Short mmCIF file of C-alpha atoms in Angstrom, two decimals:
data_model
loop_
_atom_site.label_atom_id
_atom_site.label_comp_id
_atom_site.label_asym_id
_atom_site.label_seq_id
_atom_site.Cartn_x
_atom_site.Cartn_y
_atom_site.Cartn_z
CA MET A 1 127.03 29.06 65.88
CA ILE A 2 125.71 26.94 68.78
CA LYS A 3 129.29 27.02 69.88
CA PHE A 4 129.13 30.76 70.22
CA ILE A 5 126.19 30.92 71.81
CA TYR A 6 127.11 28.11 74.44
CA PHE A 7 130.57 30.18 74.80
CA ILE A 8 128.56 33.33 76.06
CA PHE A 9 126.20 31.45 78.11
CA PHE A 10 129.34 29.88 79.78
CA ILE A 11 131.08 33.73 80.15
CA CYS A 12 127.79 34.93 81.34
CA ILE A 13 127.41 31.87 83.88
CA PHE A 14 131.33 32.48 84.97
CA SER A 15 131.41 36.18 85.36
CA LEU A 16 128.20 35.87 87.77
CA ALA A 17 129.60 33.29 89.84
CA MET A 18 132.94 35.35 90.12
CA MET A 19 130.75 37.82 91.20
CA ALA A 20 128.86 36.13 94.08
CA CYS A 21 132.20 34.50 95.30
CA THR A 22 133.26 38.99 95.90
CA LYS A 23 133.31 39.73 99.52
CA LYS A 24 132.25 42.72 99.47
CA GLU A 25 134.57 44.55 101.94
CA ASP A 26 132.91 46.33 105.37
CA LYS A 27 132.81 49.74 106.53
CA PHE A 28 133.79 49.41 109.83
CA LYS A 29 136.97 47.51 111.28
CA ASN A 30 136.96 44.78 113.28
CA LEU A 31 139.56 45.05 116.60
CA SER A 32 141.22 42.55 118.43
CA CYS A 33 140.69 42.62 122.31
CA ASP A 34 143.78 44.46 122.86
CA ARG A 35 143.41 47.02 120.04
CA PHE A 36 139.81 47.48 121.15
CA GLU A 37 140.97 48.67 124.33
CA GLU A 38 143.75 50.84 122.86
CA LEU A 39 140.87 52.76 121.08
CA ILE A 40 138.29 53.03 123.32
CA GLN A 41 141.45 54.97 125.87
CA ASP A 42 140.59 57.69 123.79
CA ASN A 43 138.09 60.14 125.40
CA ASN A 44 136.93 61.69 121.09
CA ILE A 45 135.50 57.67 121.06
CA GLN A 46 131.70 56.86 121.64
CA LEU A 47 131.73 53.50 123.25
CA VAL A 48 128.66 51.56 122.78
CA ASP A 49 127.04 48.44 123.56
CA VAL A 50 124.74 47.31 121.36
CA ARG A 51 123.00 44.92 123.92
CA THR A 52 119.84 44.72 125.14
CA VAL A 53 119.01 46.92 129.06
CA VAL A 54 119.32 43.37 130.77
CA GLU A 55 122.52 42.27 129.85
CA TYR A 56 124.56 45.75 129.89
CA SER A 57 122.42 45.89 133.65
CA ASP A 58 124.40 42.16 133.56
CA GLY A 59 127.89 43.75 133.26
CA HIS A 60 129.02 46.12 130.44
CA ILE A 61 132.75 48.00 129.66
CA PRO A 62 132.80 51.14 131.69
CA GLY A 63 132.09 54.30 130.31
CA SER A 64 129.62 52.73 127.31
CA ILE A 65 126.52 53.60 126.91
CA ASN A 66 123.92 50.98 125.88
CA ILE A 67 121.92 51.68 122.49
CA ASN A 68 119.89 48.34 121.85
CA ALA A 69 120.67 47.20 118.01
CA LEU A 70 118.00 44.46 118.45
CA ASP A 71 115.07 47.56 119.00
CA ALA A 72 113.57 49.01 116.02
CA ASN A 73 114.01 52.37 116.47
CA PHE A 74 118.19 50.98 116.78
CA ALA A 75 119.72 53.77 113.30
CA ALA A 76 117.20 56.78 114.75
CA ASP A 77 117.76 56.17 118.72
CA ALA A 78 121.64 56.22 118.16
CA GLU A 79 121.38 59.52 115.72
CA GLU A 80 119.79 61.32 118.11
CA ILE A 81 122.59 60.34 120.93
CA LEU A 82 125.78 59.51 118.94
CA GLN A 83 128.18 62.57 117.49
CA LYS A 84 129.09 61.68 113.60
CA ASP A 85 131.88 63.69 113.81
CA ARG A 86 133.81 61.46 116.55
CA PRO A 87 134.49 57.61 115.59
CA VAL A 88 132.22 54.63 117.02
CA ALA A 89 132.95 51.75 119.71
CA VAL A 90 130.41 49.40 119.28
CA TYR A 91 130.63 45.68 121.09
CA CYS A 92 127.58 43.52 121.95
CA LYS A 93 128.29 39.76 123.85
CA SER A 94 128.90 38.01 121.11
CA GLY A 95 130.30 40.47 118.28
CA ARG A 96 127.13 39.10 115.87
CA ARG A 97 124.84 41.89 116.65
CA SER A 98 127.63 44.95 116.67
CA ARG A 99 129.22 43.67 113.38
CA ASN A 100 125.29 44.48 112.05
CA ALA A 101 125.26 48.19 114.28
CA ALA A 102 128.47 48.51 113.11
CA LYS A 103 127.31 48.10 109.56
CA ILE A 104 124.10 50.42 109.89
CA LEU A 105 126.23 53.26 111.31
CA ALA A 106 128.79 52.88 108.70
CA GLU A 107 125.97 53.11 106.79
CA LYS A 108 124.77 56.25 108.17
CA GLY A 109 128.49 58.23 107.76
CA TYR A 110 129.82 57.04 111.73
CA LYS A 111 133.44 55.99 111.75
CA VAL A 112 132.98 52.63 113.51
CA TYR A 113 134.69 50.14 114.88
CA ASN A 114 134.16 46.74 116.64
CA LEU A 115 134.56 44.50 119.16
CA ASP A 116 135.11 41.19 117.20
CA LYS A 117 134.78 38.80 119.94
CA GLY A 118 132.20 40.44 121.72
CA ILE A 119 132.17 41.12 125.63
CA GLU A 120 132.63 37.38 126.03
CA GLY A 121 136.27 37.90 124.31
CA TRP A 122 136.57 41.08 126.30
CA LYS A 123 136.14 38.70 129.52
CA GLU A 124 138.36 35.53 128.46
CA MET A 125 141.01 38.30 127.93
CA GLY A 126 140.38 39.65 132.04
CA LYS A 127 139.55 42.88 130.65
CA GLU A 128 137.74 45.56 132.66
CA VAL A 129 133.78 45.05 133.00
CA GLU A 130 131.13 46.68 135.80
CA LYS A 131 127.80 46.40 136.76
#
């Protein structure tokens, strides 16, 4: 009987470990600089810089609008400004904040694309930035 209890215990622990290690699929797509650049050529795309106003003023991708992902009202501001029937392309400095923003927007029902290495990667590739 003890062996059976240990066996059940082992199965439970093993199952929990397998669930914990399973990667959850993101509901948005991470894109390289080149793929992101191709995407934003489409006039239907809503291009959003999710950095602070100061960072945005220092240089941004042409045609982008600024909605600060660190602002407590980010989700509400995004819903007020963005159209749900049009895809959204987001970026930040390195890609970390924009991944969080993309997750929030995707959960709200937007189709979202994220610039994988952010504007720093964009600049490294020699892509256009305006002030």
